[in-house]
Amino acid sequence: RKRRFVTARGTGRAVFHASLAGALIALLAWAGCARRPMVAVPPDPWPAVIAAADDDVSAGCYRCLERALAGYERVLAARPDPAVAARAYRTAVRLAMRDRLLGLYPAPHENAPGRLRAQAASDDVAAADEVLPVVAWRRGTLGVNVGLNVSRMDLPKLRVHRAALEAKADADPWMAELLLALVGSQPWVALEEGQRIAGRITPGLDPDVWWRRHPEDVALTFLRLVMLRETTIEDWQLLQLRHPEFVEADAFIGDQELWRGRLVSSEEALARSLQAFPEMLASAALRADIRQQMEDYGLALELYDVALARHPEHREALLGRMRVLGFMQRHEDALVVADRLMALG
């Protein structure tokens, strides 16, 4: 019994010592953790980038869309995200259309949809593929005799596509933009075979119909003002008043002022549009024409040269340049331009 007691007492001591050692180890470990600073997990930066890009898309202006596309592509470069890819593709398509409507040449975003095509929704790609090639350039961008007409063979396919877009336009503002860009650029696509335009309103471009579709969508409102035939200078000024970020509206205010015969006001608006968008070829060519009419031949020549640097075969700019050189008594130089015009046909 004494031996068993001694053994038990020894065992108890061993257990006590082991427990004490364990407690000491735990205490030391806790002390070490207390001294070690907590490592904060950095927050995910991409939701904020996506939210900012979404806000820019809602704002709808050209520079807004550029910022949005850059934000979406930053996210996609960091990680795949199908929802962001879909938004990026739609934004790229909007910008590619805006390049043409504003008369930016060469079009800076012409290849953006193709860059994002593989990640986009197949329905969106199919919808944009038919529309983008036939969106009309702003008048004065590419010059006289450079049109963008579709062949009679393409009309049946485009009419089917127009009907498909019409079925989605009331539910989806982006599809509505594609539809309006298509019908506004190629009005005969809204006509059935053998139908003729009768009356004041072009089929497919009824203002009452279009202003009921997504009336609060600012990007679609911009397109309504470009495409609908009854837009006035006051409509453009109201857009700028409500949305000052739409600096591109100055280009269309300049067009409207010119149609009213107000050369000075038109030239001032076009100058503002060129300050915001130096690549706006249509504004440069038109402003040069106005300066020629004002007999400011030096500035007119500079502006024609700006236009021709971007598009060497711009016939209107070449013709204007030839006239200005004649007025400046630079007849040999004017004959060189005349030879160039004759070579172009």
Short mmCIF file of C-alpha atoms in Angstrom, two decimals:
data_model
loop_
_atom_site.label_atom_id
_atom_site.label_comp_id
_atom_site.label_asym_id
_atom_site.label_seq_id
_atom_site.Cartn_x
_atom_site.Cartn_y
_atom_site.Cartn_z
CA ARG A 1 0.00 0.00 0.00
CA LYS A 2 2.81 2.37 0.81
CA ARG A 3 4.35 1.67 -2.57
CA ARG A 4 1.02 2.29 -4.29
CA PHE A 5 0.60 5.51 -2.32
CA VAL A 6 4.05 6.71 -3.27
CA THR A 7 3.39 5.83 -6.91
CA ALA A 8 0.08 7.65 -6.86
CA ARG A 9 1.63 10.67 -5.21
CA GLY A 10 4.38 10.69 -7.85
CA THR A 11 1.81 10.44 -10.58
CA GLY A 12 -0.13 13.35 -9.10
CA ARG A 13 2.99 15.48 -9.06
CA ALA A 14 3.68 14.61 -12.69
CA VAL A 15 0.16 15.59 -13.71
CA PHE A 16 0.45 18.85 -11.74
CA HIS A 17 3.79 19.67 -13.32
CA ALA A 18 2.46 18.90 -16.79
CA SER A 19 -0.57 21.11 -16.22
CA LEU A 20 1.63 23.90 -14.92
CA ALA A 21 3.93 23.60 -17.94
CA GLY A 22 0.94 23.69 -20.28
CA ALA A 23 -0.41 26.79 -18.60
CA LEU A 24 2.97 28.50 -18.84
CA ILE A 25 3.25 27.62 -22.55
CA ALA A 26 -0.25 28.97 -23.18
CA LEU A 27 0.57 32.14 -21.25
CA LEU A 28 3.74 32.68 -23.23
CA ALA A 29 1.93 32.06 -26.49
CA TRP A 30 -0.75 34.57 -25.52
CA ALA A 31 1.90 37.11 -24.59
CA GLY A 32 3.57 36.61 -27.96
CA CYS A 33 0.25 37.13 -29.75
CA ALA A 34 -0.39 40.24 -27.68
CA ARG A 35 2.90 41.71 -28.79
CA ARG A 36 2.32 40.81 -32.47
CA PRO A 37 0.30 43.52 -34.25
CA MET A 38 -2.97 42.46 -35.84
CA VAL A 39 -2.68 42.29 -39.65
CA ALA A 40 -5.65 44.11 -41.19
CA VAL A 41 -7.12 42.49 -44.29
CA PRO A 42 -7.18 45.19 -47.03
CA PRO A 43 -10.68 45.95 -48.29
CA ASP A 44 -11.67 44.86 -51.77
CA PRO A 45 -11.16 48.00 -53.94
CA TRP A 46 -13.14 46.79 -56.95
CA PRO A 47 -16.75 47.28 -55.76
CA ALA A 48 -16.06 51.01 -55.44
CA VAL A 49 -14.55 51.10 -58.95
CA ILE A 50 -17.58 49.27 -60.36
CA ALA A 51 -20.00 51.59 -58.55
CA ALA A 52 -18.21 54.68 -59.90
CA ALA A 53 -18.29 53.24 -63.44
CA ASP A 54 -22.02 52.49 -63.09
CA ASP A 55 -22.61 56.09 -62.01
CA ASP A 56 -20.71 57.36 -65.05
CA VAL A 57 -22.81 55.18 -67.36
CA SER A 58 -25.95 56.64 -65.79
CA ALA A 59 -24.59 60.17 -66.34
CA GLY A 60 -24.34 59.30 -70.04
CA CYS A 61 -21.94 61.94 -71.40
CA TYR A 62 -19.06 61.00 -73.71
CA ARG A 63 -16.32 61.58 -71.15
CA CYS A 64 -18.49 59.82 -68.55
CA LEU A 65 -18.67 56.73 -70.76
CA GLU A 66 -14.91 56.85 -71.32
CA ARG A 67 -14.30 56.86 -67.56
CA ALA A 68 -16.79 54.04 -67.10
CA LEU A 69 -15.13 51.86 -69.74
CA ALA A 70 -11.70 52.47 -68.21
CA GLY A 71 -13.04 51.48 -64.78
CA TYR A 72 -14.68 48.31 -66.01
CA GLU A 73 -11.55 47.26 -67.89
CA ARG A 74 -9.41 47.84 -64.78
CA VAL A 75 -11.65 45.40 -62.92
CA LEU A 76 -11.53 42.84 -65.73
CA ALA A 77 -7.73 43.07 -65.85
CA ALA A 78 -7.64 42.12 -62.16
CA ARG A 79 -10.25 39.37 -62.17
CA PRO A 80 -12.89 37.81 -64.44
CA ASP A 81 -16.40 39.06 -63.79
CA PRO A 82 -19.18 38.24 -66.31
CA ALA A 83 -21.49 41.00 -65.05
CA VAL A 84 -18.77 43.64 -65.37
CA ALA A 85 -17.78 42.27 -68.79
CA ALA A 86 -21.35 42.67 -70.01
CA ARG A 87 -21.48 46.28 -68.80
CA ALA A 88 -18.08 47.02 -70.31
CA TYR A 89 -19.14 45.71 -73.73
CA ARG A 90 -22.33 47.76 -73.74
CA THR A 91 -20.36 50.87 -72.79
CA ALA A 92 -17.84 50.20 -75.57
CA VAL A 93 -20.67 49.93 -78.11
CA ARG A 94 -22.13 53.23 -76.90
CA LEU A 95 -18.76 54.93 -77.34
CA ALA A 96 -18.24 53.47 -80.81
CA MET A 97 -21.62 54.90 -81.86
CA ARG A 98 -20.86 58.26 -80.25
CA ASP A 99 -17.59 58.54 -82.20
CA ARG A 100 -19.59 58.57 -85.42
CA LEU A 101 -22.42 60.75 -84.18
CA LEU A 102 -19.99 63.40 -82.92
CA GLY A 103 -17.77 63.26 -85.99
CA LEU A 104 -14.62 62.11 -84.19
CA TYR A 105 -12.18 60.87 -86.80
CA PRO A 106 -10.31 58.58 -86.67
CA ALA A 107 -12.84 57.05 -84.29
CA PRO A 108 -10.96 56.47 -81.00
CA HIS A 109 -13.26 53.68 -79.77
CA GLU A 110 -13.96 51.91 -83.04
CA ASN A 111 -12.16 48.77 -81.85
CA ALA A 112 -13.36 48.79 -78.24
CA PRO A 113 -16.35 46.45 -78.80
CA GLY A 114 -14.12 43.91 -80.55
CA ARG A 115 -11.69 44.01 -77.64
CA LEU A 116 -14.46 42.97 -75.25
CA ARG A 117 -16.46 40.78 -77.60
CA ALA A 118 -15.28 37.43 -76.22
CA GLN A 119 -16.50 38.27 -72.71
CA ALA A 120 -19.82 39.83 -73.74
CA ALA A 121 -23.29 38.30 -73.75
CA SER A 122 -24.01 36.63 -77.09
CA ASP A 123 -27.35 38.46 -77.51
CA ASP A 124 -25.62 41.82 -77.03
CA VAL A 125 -22.94 40.97 -79.58
CA ALA A 126 -25.53 39.84 -82.13
CA ALA A 127 -27.52 43.05 -81.59
CA ALA A 128 -24.53 45.38 -81.93
CA ASP A 129 -22.92 43.58 -84.88
CA GLU A 130 -25.74 44.56 -87.21
CA VAL A 131 -26.04 48.18 -86.07
CA LEU A 132 -22.51 49.52 -85.56
CA PRO A 133 -21.36 49.28 -89.21
CA VAL A 134 -24.34 51.30 -90.48
CA VAL A 135 -24.46 54.11 -87.89
CA ALA A 136 -24.13 57.35 -89.85
CA TRP A 137 -21.23 59.72 -89.32
CA ARG A 138 -22.09 63.28 -88.33
CA ARG A 139 -22.61 65.41 -91.39
CA GLY A 140 -19.36 66.97 -92.54
CA THR A 141 -17.10 64.32 -91.03
CA LEU A 142 -16.08 62.43 -94.14
CA GLY A 143 -16.92 65.00 -96.81
CA VAL A 144 -19.00 65.16 -99.97
CA ASN A 145 -19.82 61.92 -101.85
CA VAL A 146 -18.76 59.78 -98.91
CA GLY A 147 -22.00 58.24 -97.77
CA LEU A 148 -22.89 55.21 -95.71
CA ASN A 149 -25.71 53.52 -97.55
CA VAL A 150 -26.81 49.93 -97.18
CA SER A 151 -27.43 47.85 -100.27
CA ARG A 152 -30.88 46.57 -101.24
CA MET A 153 -29.61 43.06 -100.53
CA ASP A 154 -28.92 44.01 -96.89
CA LEU A 155 -32.29 45.67 -96.27
CA PRO A 156 -34.33 42.50 -95.54
CA LYS A 157 -31.83 41.36 -92.91
CA LEU A 158 -31.72 44.80 -91.28
CA ARG A 159 -35.51 44.97 -91.21
CA VAL A 160 -35.64 41.66 -89.37
CA HIS A 161 -33.04 42.99 -86.97
CA ARG A 162 -35.04 46.21 -86.51
CA ALA A 163 -38.11 44.15 -85.54
CA ALA A 164 -36.05 42.16 -83.02
CA LEU A 165 -34.77 45.37 -81.43
CA GLU A 166 -38.28 46.84 -81.31
CA ALA A 167 -39.42 43.84 -79.26
CA LYS A 168 -36.77 44.67 -76.62
CA ALA A 169 -36.63 48.48 -76.78
CA ASP A 170 -39.35 49.17 -74.20
CA ALA A 171 -37.67 46.97 -71.59
CA ASP A 172 -33.99 47.71 -72.25
CA PRO A 173 -32.63 51.27 -72.82
CA TRP A 174 -29.46 49.93 -74.44
CA MET A 175 -31.46 48.00 -77.04
CA ALA A 176 -33.54 51.16 -77.55
CA GLU A 177 -30.32 53.08 -78.32
CA LEU A 178 -29.33 50.52 -80.93
CA LEU A 179 -32.78 50.69 -82.51
CA LEU A 180 -32.78 54.49 -82.66
CA ALA A 181 -29.22 54.58 -84.03
CA LEU A 182 -30.22 52.08 -86.73
CA VAL A 183 -33.46 53.75 -87.83
CA GLY A 184 -32.09 57.28 -87.46
CA SER A 185 -29.06 56.43 -89.61
CA GLN A 186 -30.89 54.36 -92.21
CA PRO A 187 -34.56 55.49 -92.20
CA TRP A 188 -35.61 53.12 -95.02
CA VAL A 189 -34.91 50.20 -92.67
CA ALA A 190 -38.14 51.23 -90.89
CA LEU A 191 -40.07 50.92 -94.16
CA GLU A 192 -41.45 47.64 -95.37
CA GLU A 193 -40.78 46.51 -98.94
CA GLY A 194 -42.57 48.85 -101.34
CA GLN A 195 -43.58 51.31 -98.61
CA ARG A 196 -42.84 55.02 -99.09
CA ILE A 197 -42.38 57.83 -96.59
CA ALA A 198 -45.68 59.69 -96.37
CA GLY A 199 -46.35 62.62 -94.09
CA ARG A 200 -44.17 64.67 -91.84
CA ILE A 201 -42.94 61.91 -89.51
CA THR A 202 -40.44 59.36 -90.77
CA PRO A 203 -41.51 55.79 -89.89
CA GLY A 204 -39.67 54.57 -86.82
CA LEU A 205 -38.83 58.10 -85.67
CA ASP A 206 -42.12 59.25 -84.12
CA PRO A 207 -41.08 61.68 -81.33
CA ASP A 208 -44.10 60.78 -79.19
CA VAL A 209 -43.08 57.13 -79.23
CA TRP A 210 -39.44 57.83 -78.49
CA TRP A 211 -39.97 60.29 -75.66
CA ARG A 212 -42.16 57.73 -73.88
CA ARG A 213 -39.35 55.18 -73.96
CA HIS A 214 -37.14 55.48 -70.88
CA PRO A 215 -37.65 59.25 -70.54
CA GLU A 216 -35.15 59.55 -67.66
CA ASP A 217 -32.30 57.77 -69.47
CA VAL A 218 -29.83 60.56 -70.26
CA ALA A 219 -27.77 58.62 -72.82
CA LEU A 220 -30.94 57.80 -74.75
CA THR A 221 -32.05 61.43 -74.46
CA PHE A 222 -28.81 62.53 -76.13
CA LEU A 223 -29.49 60.09 -78.97
CA ARG A 224 -33.09 61.32 -79.26
CA LEU A 225 -31.82 64.87 -79.78
CA VAL A 226 -29.38 63.70 -82.46
CA MET A 227 -31.78 61.48 -84.39
CA LEU A 228 -35.25 62.97 -84.11
CA ARG A 229 -35.96 65.49 -86.81
CA GLU A 230 -37.69 68.17 -84.75
CA THR A 231 -34.84 68.89 -82.32
CA THR A 232 -34.21 72.61 -81.73
CA ILE A 233 -31.33 74.61 -80.38
CA GLU A 234 -33.34 75.15 -77.21
CA ASP A 235 -33.49 71.37 -76.68
CA TRP A 236 -29.70 71.18 -76.77
CA GLN A 237 -29.33 74.13 -74.45
CA LEU A 238 -31.74 72.53 -71.99
CA LEU A 239 -29.70 69.33 -72.03
CA GLN A 240 -26.56 71.31 -71.20
CA LEU A 241 -28.37 73.25 -68.49
CA ARG A 242 -29.54 70.06 -66.77
CA HIS A 243 -26.39 68.07 -67.49
CA PRO A 244 -23.37 70.42 -67.84
CA GLU A 245 -21.06 67.43 -68.36
CA PHE A 246 -22.50 67.10 -71.89
CA VAL A 247 -19.91 69.45 -73.39
CA GLU A 248 -20.35 67.63 -76.71
CA ALA A 249 -23.71 69.38 -77.10
CA ASP A 250 -21.80 72.48 -78.27
CA ALA A 251 -21.15 70.77 -81.60
CA PHE A 252 -24.88 70.45 -82.27
CA ILE A 253 -25.61 73.93 -80.94
CA GLY A 254 -23.09 75.16 -83.52
CA ASP A 255 -24.92 73.26 -86.27
CA GLN A 256 -28.26 74.70 -85.19
CA GLU A 257 -26.89 78.24 -85.00
CA LEU A 258 -25.52 77.92 -88.52
CA TRP A 259 -28.88 76.73 -89.86
CA ARG A 260 -30.37 79.88 -88.34
CA GLY A 261 -27.76 81.97 -90.16
CA ARG A 262 -25.95 83.08 -87.00
CA LEU A 263 -22.33 82.78 -88.07
CA VAL A 264 -20.72 84.29 -84.97
CA SER A 265 -22.73 82.22 -82.47
CA SER A 266 -22.17 79.09 -84.55
CA GLU A 267 -18.42 79.65 -84.76
CA GLU A 268 -18.20 80.22 -81.00
CA ALA A 269 -20.07 76.99 -80.22
CA LEU A 270 -17.96 74.99 -82.67
CA ALA A 271 -14.79 76.46 -81.16
CA ARG A 272 -15.94 75.28 -77.71
CA SER A 273 -16.62 71.81 -79.10
CA LEU A 274 -13.11 71.67 -80.57
CA GLN A 275 -11.59 72.80 -77.31
CA ALA A 276 -13.29 69.87 -75.57
CA PHE A 277 -12.75 67.42 -78.46
CA PRO A 278 -9.80 68.40 -80.68
CA GLU A 279 -10.38 65.27 -82.79
CA MET A 280 -13.89 66.46 -83.80
CA LEU A 281 -13.29 66.57 -87.55
CA ALA A 282 -16.79 67.74 -88.46
CA SER A 283 -16.51 70.81 -86.22
CA ALA A 284 -13.09 71.71 -87.61
CA ALA A 285 -14.28 71.57 -91.23
CA LEU A 286 -17.47 73.51 -90.48
CA ARG A 287 -15.68 76.14 -88.41
CA ALA A 288 -13.22 76.61 -91.29
CA ASP A 289 -16.14 77.22 -93.68
CA ILE A 290 -17.56 79.85 -91.33
CA ARG A 291 -14.21 81.60 -90.96
CA GLN A 292 -13.90 81.63 -94.73
CA GLN A 293 -17.32 83.35 -94.96
CA MET A 294 -16.11 85.86 -92.35
CA GLU A 295 -13.07 86.48 -94.60
CA ASP A 296 -10.71 85.38 -91.82
CA TYR A 297 -8.63 83.48 -94.35
CA GLY A 298 -5.63 82.82 -92.17
CA LEU A 299 -7.60 80.96 -89.47
CA ALA A 300 -9.77 79.27 -92.09
CA LEU A 301 -6.66 77.85 -93.77
CA GLU A 302 -5.35 76.57 -90.42
CA LEU A 303 -8.64 74.85 -89.67
CA TYR A 304 -8.83 73.26 -93.13
CA ASP A 305 -5.30 71.95 -92.59
CA VAL A 306 -6.37 70.47 -89.22
CA ALA A 307 -9.24 68.68 -90.93
CA LEU A 308 -7.07 67.42 -93.79
CA ALA A 309 -4.41 66.15 -91.39
CA ARG A 310 -7.06 63.82 -89.99
CA HIS A 311 -8.74 62.92 -93.30
CA PRO A 312 -6.61 63.81 -96.36
CA GLU A 313 -9.48 63.03 -98.76
CA HIS A 314 -12.03 65.32 -97.12
CA ARG A 315 -13.42 66.88 -100.28
CA GLU A 316 -15.24 69.77 -98.60
CA ALA A 317 -12.08 70.76 -96.73
CA LEU A 318 -10.02 70.50 -99.92
CA LEU A 319 -12.50 72.66 -101.81
CA GLY A 320 -12.54 75.22 -99.01
CA ARG A 321 -8.74 75.24 -98.87
CA MET A 322 -8.54 75.85 -102.63
CA ARG A 323 -10.93 78.80 -102.35
CA VAL A 324 -9.06 80.36 -99.43
CA LEU A 325 -5.72 80.05 -101.23
CA GLY A 326 -7.31 81.80 -104.21
CA PHE A 327 -8.60 84.63 -102.02
CA MET A 328 -5.09 84.93 -100.55
CA GLN A 329 -3.65 85.26 -104.11
CA ARG A 330 -1.75 81.96 -103.68
CA HIS A 331 -2.89 80.67 -107.05
CA GLU A 332 -0.15 78.09 -107.65
CA ASP A 333 -0.94 76.46 -104.30
CA ALA A 334 -4.65 76.57 -105.13
CA LEU A 335 -4.00 74.75 -108.43
CA VAL A 336 -2.21 71.97 -106.56
CA VAL A 337 -5.35 71.45 -104.46
CA ALA A 338 -7.50 71.56 -107.59
CA ASP A 339 -5.41 68.79 -109.14
CA ARG A 340 -5.90 66.77 -105.95
CA LEU A 341 -9.68 67.23 -106.15
CA MET A 342 -9.74 66.15 -109.78
CA ALA A 343 -7.69 63.06 -108.93
CA LEU A 344 -10.25 62.11 -106.27
CA GLY A 345 -13.04 62.35 -108.85
#
